[in-house]
Amino acid sequence: ILASILSLIIYWIIRDRYRVRNLNGKHVFITGCDTGLGNSLAKWLDKKGFCVIAACTTEKGSQELQWCSSLSLKTVNLNLADSNSIARAVMFVTEQTAGKGLFGLVSNAEGTAPLGPTDWLRIEDFHSVLDVSLLGLIEITLKFLPLLKKAEGRVVNLINAKGLVAFVGGGYSLSKWGMEAFSDTLRIEMQHFGVKVSIVEHGFFKAEEVNSDIIEKYLFRLWNRLTPEIRDSYGEKYLVE
């Protein structure tokens, strides 16, 4: 019993060494804050005392988040598929941090991903998700590295674990595997600068439950634009089953 108690005390002492202290003035930038996980994380970190800068894709998302947060939480509109939008967001964060650097960068945004057999898809279907969830993530991370180095901050990439299982064609799984590879490489390179890089592989949340109607709508849209040759090779029965 004494050994168990001693082990528990040692565990708590070690764990407390890694707890972030003096949260005032520590800036955290989060993408994908309109709804879902990014939105919840922005509110939670705001309550903890961090200086949160939340990136939203819509003005409505920004306003709703500000209404239920403290005055210290700031929002910025961001389109990860647009380099100019990324540049404006980086400039805004640079001004807000005022030379302190960026304590945390949390990447959470996901692009739209048509689901279906690979030869039902066009290259623009891959771009619709990769430009946001992979290339956009890479670009904004590269732009923020100087601020992250200055604060010896950390990068946290949130990856939905369902994307690590390649069960259907399209860019969704490609983006998640690409995020894993990018994060693993960056982690090794940034150790020299005291910047930590983490991957959080999360599962389904109630707000993210699969909507079969949306999937069916995607499939029928893809089916209707197929050439007769490809459609005949699958047959009507394939779509119904």
Coordinates of C-alpha atoms in Angstrom, one line a residue:
I1 CA 0.0 0.0 0.0
L2 CA 2.8 2.4 0.9
A3 CA 4.6 1.6 -2.3
S4 CA 1.4 2.3 -4.3
I5 CA 0.9 5.6 -2.5
L6 CA 4.5 6.6 -3.1
S7 CA 4.2 5.7 -6.8
L8 CA 1.1 7.9 -7.1
I9 CA 2.8 10.8 -5.5
I10 CA 5.8 10.5 -7.8
Y11 CA 3.4 10.3 -10.8
W12 CA 1.6 13.5 -9.8
I13 CA 4.9 15.4 -9.2
I14 CA 6.2 14.4 -12.6
R15 CA 2.9 15.2 -14.3
D16 CA 2.8 18.7 -12.7
R17 CA 6.2 19.5 -14.1
Y18 CA 4.7 19.4 -17.6
R19 CA 1.6 21.5 -16.7
V20 CA 1.6 24.9 -18.5
R21 CA 1.7 27.7 -16.0
N22 CA 1.4 31.5 -16.3
L23 CA -1.2 31.3 -19.0
N24 CA -1.6 35.1 -19.2
G25 CA 0.0 36.4 -22.4
K26 CA 0.3 33.0 -24.1
H27 CA -1.3 33.1 -27.5
V28 CA -2.9 30.1 -29.2
F29 CA -4.1 30.1 -32.8
I30 CA -6.8 27.6 -33.7
T31 CA -8.2 26.8 -37.2
G32 CA -11.7 25.5 -37.9
C33 CA -13.5 27.3 -35.1
D34 CA -16.9 27.8 -36.6
T35 CA -18.3 24.6 -35.1
G36 CA -17.3 21.3 -33.6
L37 CA -14.0 20.5 -32.0
G38 CA -12.2 23.7 -32.9
N39 CA -15.1 25.8 -31.6
S40 CA -15.2 23.8 -28.3
L41 CA -11.4 24.0 -27.9
A42 CA -11.4 27.8 -28.4
K43 CA -14.0 28.3 -25.7
W44 CA -12.2 25.9 -23.3
L45 CA -8.8 27.5 -23.7
D46 CA -10.4 31.0 -23.4
K47 CA -11.8 30.0 -20.0
K48 CA -8.4 28.6 -19.0
G49 CA -6.9 32.1 -19.5
F50 CA -5.1 31.7 -22.8
C51 CA -5.1 34.5 -25.4
V52 CA -7.1 32.6 -28.1
I53 CA -7.1 33.7 -31.7
A54 CA -9.8 31.6 -33.4
A55 CA -9.9 31.3 -37.2
C56 CA -13.4 30.9 -38.7
T57 CA -14.4 30.4 -42.3
T58 CA -17.6 32.6 -42.0
E59 CA -18.5 35.9 -40.4
K60 CA -21.4 34.2 -38.7
G61 CA -19.1 31.7 -37.1
S62 CA -16.9 34.5 -35.8
Q63 CA -19.7 36.4 -34.3
E64 CA -21.3 33.5 -32.5
L65 CA -18.0 32.5 -31.0
Q66 CA -17.3 36.0 -29.8
W67 CA -20.8 36.3 -28.2
C68 CA -20.1 33.3 -25.8
S69 CA -16.4 34.0 -25.1
S70 CA -14.4 36.6 -23.1
L71 CA -13.2 39.9 -24.6
S72 CA -9.6 38.5 -24.9
L73 CA -10.6 36.0 -27.5
K74 CA -10.1 37.3 -31.0
T75 CA -11.3 35.9 -34.3
V76 CA -10.0 36.1 -37.8
N77 CA -11.6 35.0 -41.1
L78 CA -9.5 32.3 -42.8
N79 CA -9.7 30.3 -46.0
L80 CA -6.9 27.8 -46.0
A81 CA -7.2 27.3 -49.7
D82 CA -6.3 30.9 -50.3
S83 CA -2.6 32.0 -49.8
N84 CA -3.7 35.7 -49.5
S85 CA -6.2 34.8 -46.7
I86 CA -3.4 32.9 -44.9
A87 CA -1.1 35.8 -45.2
R88 CA -3.7 38.2 -43.7
A89 CA -4.2 35.8 -40.8
V90 CA -0.5 35.5 -40.1
M91 CA -0.2 39.3 -40.2
F92 CA -3.1 39.6 -37.7
V93 CA -1.5 37.1 -35.3
T94 CA 1.8 38.8 -35.6
E95 CA 0.2 42.1 -34.5
Q96 CA -1.7 40.5 -31.7
T97 CA 1.3 38.6 -30.2
A98 CA 3.3 41.9 -30.2
G99 CA 6.8 40.3 -30.4
K100 CA 6.0 37.5 -27.8
G101 CA 5.8 34.8 -30.4
L102 CA 3.1 32.1 -30.8
F103 CA 2.7 29.7 -27.9
G104 CA 0.4 27.2 -29.8
L105 CA -0.8 26.4 -33.3
V106 CA -3.8 24.0 -33.4
S107 CA -4.8 22.9 -36.9
N108 CA -8.3 21.4 -37.1
A109 CA -9.9 22.5 -40.4
E110 CA -11.1 19.9 -42.9
G111 CA -12.0 20.4 -46.6
T112 CA -15.0 19.0 -48.2
A113 CA -14.4 15.4 -49.4
P114 CA -16.6 13.7 -52.1
L115 CA -16.7 10.0 -51.3
G116 CA -16.8 7.4 -54.0
P117 CA -14.8 5.0 -56.1
T118 CA -11.6 6.5 -57.4
D119 CA -12.5 6.4 -61.0
W120 CA -15.7 8.3 -60.3
L121 CA -13.6 11.3 -59.2
R122 CA -12.0 14.2 -60.9
I123 CA -8.8 16.0 -59.9
E124 CA -10.8 18.9 -58.6
D125 CA -12.4 16.6 -56.1
F126 CA -9.0 15.8 -54.6
H127 CA -8.1 19.5 -54.6
S128 CA -11.3 20.4 -52.7
V129 CA -9.9 18.6 -49.6
L130 CA -6.1 18.5 -50.1
D131 CA -5.9 22.3 -50.7
V132 CA -7.5 22.8 -47.2
S133 CA -6.7 19.9 -45.0
L134 CA -3.1 19.2 -46.2
L135 CA -1.5 22.0 -48.3
G136 CA -3.3 24.7 -46.4
L137 CA -2.2 23.2 -43.2
I138 CA 1.4 23.0 -44.4
E139 CA 1.4 26.6 -45.7
I140 CA 0.0 28.2 -42.5
T141 CA 2.4 26.1 -40.4
L142 CA 5.4 27.3 -42.4
K143 CA 4.3 30.9 -42.1
F144 CA 3.9 30.6 -38.3
L145 CA 7.2 28.8 -37.6
P146 CA 9.2 32.0 -36.9
L147 CA 6.6 33.0 -34.2
L148 CA 6.6 29.5 -32.8
K149 CA 10.4 29.4 -32.6
K150 CA 10.4 32.7 -30.8
A151 CA 8.0 31.4 -28.1
E152 CA 9.4 27.9 -28.1
G153 CA 5.8 26.9 -28.7
R154 CA 4.0 23.9 -29.9
V155 CA 2.1 22.6 -33.0
V156 CA -0.9 20.4 -32.4
N157 CA -2.4 18.8 -35.5
L158 CA -5.9 17.2 -34.9
I159 CA -6.5 14.2 -37.1
N160 CA -9.7 12.3 -37.3
A161 CA -8.8 8.7 -37.0
K162 CA -11.5 7.6 -39.5
G163 CA -9.3 9.1 -42.2
L164 CA -6.4 6.8 -41.4
V165 CA -8.5 3.9 -42.7
A166 CA -8.6 3.9 -46.5
F167 CA -12.0 2.5 -47.1
V168 CA -13.1 4.7 -50.0
G169 CA -11.5 6.7 -52.8
G170 CA -10.9 10.5 -52.6
G171 CA -8.6 12.9 -50.9
Y172 CA -9.7 12.5 -47.3
S173 CA -7.5 9.7 -46.3
L174 CA -4.6 11.2 -48.4
S175 CA -4.8 14.4 -46.4
K176 CA -4.8 12.6 -43.0
W177 CA -1.8 10.4 -43.9
G178 CA -0.1 13.4 -45.3
M179 CA -0.7 15.3 -42.0
E180 CA 0.9 12.4 -40.1
A181 CA 4.0 12.4 -42.3
F182 CA 4.4 16.2 -42.2
S183 CA 4.0 16.3 -38.4
D184 CA 6.5 13.5 -37.8
T185 CA 9.1 15.2 -40.0
L186 CA 8.5 18.6 -38.4
R187 CA 8.7 17.2 -34.9
I188 CA 12.3 15.9 -35.5
E189 CA 13.4 19.2 -37.2
M190 CA 11.9 21.5 -34.6
Q191 CA 13.4 19.8 -31.5
H192 CA 16.5 21.9 -32.1
F193 CA 14.4 25.1 -31.6
G194 CA 12.5 23.8 -28.5
V195 CA 9.2 23.7 -30.6
K196 CA 7.0 20.6 -29.8
V197 CA 4.9 19.0 -32.5
S198 CA 2.0 16.7 -31.5
I199 CA -0.6 14.7 -33.3
V200 CA -4.0 14.1 -31.6
E201 CA -5.9 11.3 -33.4
H202 CA -9.5 11.6 -32.3
G203 CA -12.5 9.6 -33.1
F204 CA -16.2 10.4 -33.8
F205 CA -17.9 13.1 -31.9
K206 CA -21.7 13.4 -31.6
A207 CA -21.6 16.5 -33.7
E208 CA -19.7 14.6 -36.4
E209 CA -21.9 11.5 -36.8
V210 CA -22.0 10.2 -40.3
N211 CA -25.0 11.5 -42.2
S212 CA -26.0 8.8 -44.7
D213 CA -28.2 11.3 -46.6
I214 CA -25.1 13.5 -47.3
I215 CA -23.0 10.5 -48.4
E216 CA -25.9 9.3 -50.7
K217 CA -26.2 12.7 -52.2
Y218 CA -22.5 12.8 -53.0
L219 CA -22.6 9.3 -54.6
F220 CA -25.6 10.2 -56.8
R221 CA -24.0 13.5 -57.9
L222 CA -20.8 11.6 -58.8
W223 CA -22.8 8.9 -60.6
N224 CA -24.8 11.3 -62.7
R225 CA -21.7 13.0 -64.1
L226 CA -19.9 9.7 -65.1
T227 CA -19.3 8.9 -68.7
P228 CA -21.5 6.2 -70.1
E229 CA -18.5 3.8 -70.4
I230 CA -17.7 4.1 -66.7
R231 CA -21.3 3.9 -65.6
D232 CA -21.9 0.8 -67.7
S233 CA -18.7 -0.9 -66.3
Y234 CA -20.3 -0.6 -62.8
G235 CA -23.9 -1.1 -63.6
E236 CA -27.0 0.4 -61.9
K237 CA -27.0 -2.5 -59.3
Y238 CA -23.6 -1.3 -58.0
L239 CA -25.0 2.1 -57.0
V240 CA -28.1 0.7 -55.3
E241 CA -26.1 -1.9 -53.3

